[in-house]
């Protein structure tokens, strides 16, 4: 059930409103941490990929193409696990 899509029936509280107050701040902290570390990690990954791209530039075009395909997709793996961690249910 997604609280941002689900509409509560008349007279019933919204799903987030019924969440215990002890869990809501922990979940928001987890999302904040995931966003902060995700953006910082992505910027560090970009810087590394750019430096490595300068080293790949003089090589054959097939090696360049393979590098850019791998470098363009590799960031998805840690981002996937970070999103799963941030969205995991508490308790």
mmCIF file of C-alpha atoms in Angstrom:
data_model
loop_
_atom_site.group_PDB
_atom_site.id
_atom_site.type_symbol
_atom_site.label_atom_id
_atom_site.label_comp_id
_atom_site.label_asym_id
_atom_site.label_seq_id
_atom_site.Cartn_x
_atom_site.Cartn_y
_atom_site.Cartn_z
ATOM 1 C CA UNK A 1 0.000 0.000 0.000
ATOM 2 C CA UNK A 2 1.476 3.321 -1.038
ATOM 3 C CA UNK A 3 0.455 6.237 1.207
ATOM 4 C CA UNK A 4 1.038 8.836 -1.501
ATOM 5 C CA UNK A 5 -1.393 7.146 -3.886
ATOM 6 C CA UNK A 6 -3.929 5.604 -1.531
ATOM 7 C CA UNK A 7 -6.840 7.799 -0.565
ATOM 8 C CA UNK A 8 -8.461 7.107 2.777
ATOM 9 C CA UNK A 9 -12.146 6.395 2.880
ATOM 10 C CA UNK A 10 -14.313 9.071 4.483
ATOM 11 C CA UNK A 11 -14.083 8.879 8.261
ATOM 12 C CA UNK A 12 -10.893 6.791 8.220
ATOM 13 C CA UNK A 13 -7.420 8.221 8.874
ATOM 14 C CA UNK A 14 -4.849 8.316 6.108
ATOM 15 C CA UNK A 15 -2.247 5.513 6.279
ATOM 16 C CA UNK A 16 0.560 7.849 7.382
ATOM 17 C CA UNK A 17 -1.636 9.389 10.041
ATOM 18 C CA UNK A 18 -2.195 5.954 11.557
ATOM 19 C CA UNK A 19 1.561 5.164 11.681
ATOM 20 C CA UNK A 20 2.937 5.248 15.229
ATOM 21 C CA UNK A 21 4.882 8.427 15.904
ATOM 22 C CA UNK A 22 7.980 6.483 16.933
ATOM 23 C CA UNK A 23 8.381 4.934 13.473
ATOM 24 C CA UNK A 24 7.687 7.967 11.304
ATOM 25 C CA UNK A 25 10.753 10.064 12.313
ATOM 26 C CA UNK A 26 13.023 7.003 11.949
ATOM 27 C CA UNK A 27 11.715 6.401 8.450
ATOM 28 C CA UNK A 28 12.193 10.029 7.482
ATOM 29 C CA UNK A 29 15.739 9.936 8.886
ATOM 30 C CA UNK A 30 16.467 6.848 6.806
ATOM 31 C CA UNK A 31 15.198 8.587 3.669
ATOM 32 C CA UNK A 32 17.245 11.696 4.465
ATOM 33 C CA UNK A 33 20.393 9.623 4.990
ATOM 34 C CA UNK A 34 19.808 7.649 1.793
ATOM 35 C CA UNK A 35 19.343 10.857 -0.190
ATOM 36 C CA UNK A 36 22.435 12.497 1.292
ATOM 37 C CA UNK A 37 24.714 9.488 0.843
ATOM 38 C CA UNK A 38 23.225 8.701 -2.541
ATOM 39 C CA UNK A 39 23.919 12.174 -3.911
ATOM 40 C CA UNK A 40 27.416 12.310 -2.396
ATOM 41 C CA UNK A 41 28.220 8.851 -3.742
ATOM 42 C CA UNK A 42 26.896 9.728 -7.183
ATOM 43 C CA UNK A 43 29.028 12.890 -7.345
ATOM 44 C CA UNK A 44 32.106 10.859 -6.303
ATOM 45 C CA UNK A 45 31.235 8.221 -8.913
ATOM 46 C CA UNK A 46 30.895 10.897 -11.601
ATOM 47 C CA UNK A 47 34.272 12.399 -10.717
ATOM 48 C CA UNK A 48 35.917 8.974 -10.874
ATOM 49 C CA UNK A 49 34.201 8.102 -14.159
ATOM 50 C CA UNK A 50 35.330 11.382 -15.719
ATOM 51 C CA UNK A 51 38.953 10.884 -14.642
ATOM 52 C CA UNK A 52 38.918 7.333 -16.006
ATOM 53 C CA UNK A 53 37.286 8.529 -19.238
ATOM 54 C CA UNK A 54 40.294 10.785 -19.835
ATOM 55 C CA UNK A 55 42.524 7.724 -19.618
ATOM 56 C CA UNK A 56 40.315 5.734 -21.995
ATOM 57 C CA UNK A 57 40.076 8.555 -24.570
ATOM 58 C CA UNK A 58 43.257 7.699 -26.544
ATOM 59 C CA UNK A 59 42.332 3.993 -26.848
ATOM 60 C CA UNK A 60 40.388 2.292 -29.649
ATOM 61 C CA UNK A 61 36.763 3.256 -30.085
ATOM 62 C CA UNK A 62 35.534 -0.229 -29.147
ATOM 63 C CA UNK A 63 37.270 0.008 -25.772
ATOM 64 C CA UNK A 64 35.833 3.509 -25.308
ATOM 65 C CA UNK A 65 32.338 2.274 -26.157
ATOM 66 C CA UNK A 66 32.625 -0.638 -23.715
ATOM 67 C CA UNK A 67 33.890 1.670 -20.966
ATOM 68 C CA UNK A 68 31.046 4.154 -21.407
ATOM 69 C CA UNK A 69 28.420 1.410 -21.436
ATOM 70 C CA UNK A 70 29.799 -0.101 -18.223
ATOM 71 C CA UNK A 71 30.360 3.292 -16.550
ATOM 72 C CA UNK A 72 26.883 4.449 -17.555
ATOM 73 C CA UNK A 73 25.146 1.458 -15.987
ATOM 74 C CA UNK A 74 27.389 0.548 -13.035
ATOM 75 C CA UNK A 75 25.985 3.250 -10.715
ATOM 76 C CA UNK A 76 22.571 1.549 -10.793
ATOM 77 C CA UNK A 77 23.707 -1.355 -8.582
ATOM 78 C CA UNK A 78 24.519 0.637 -5.399
ATOM 79 C CA UNK A 79 21.599 2.989 -6.069
ATOM 80 C CA UNK A 80 19.266 -0.005 -6.211
ATOM 81 C CA UNK A 81 20.361 -1.297 -2.805
ATOM 82 C CA UNK A 82 20.251 2.197 -1.298
ATOM 83 C CA UNK A 83 16.664 2.660 -2.478
ATOM 84 C CA UNK A 84 15.686 -0.740 -1.115
ATOM 85 C CA UNK A 85 17.237 0.126 2.246
ATOM 86 C CA UNK A 86 15.512 3.515 2.393
ATOM 87 C CA UNK A 87 12.115 2.080 1.512
ATOM 88 C CA UNK A 88 12.290 -0.970 3.792
ATOM 89 C CA UNK A 89 9.548 -1.245 6.362
ATOM 90 C CA UNK A 90 10.528 -0.724 9.967
ATOM 91 C CA UNK A 91 9.831 -3.293 12.610
#
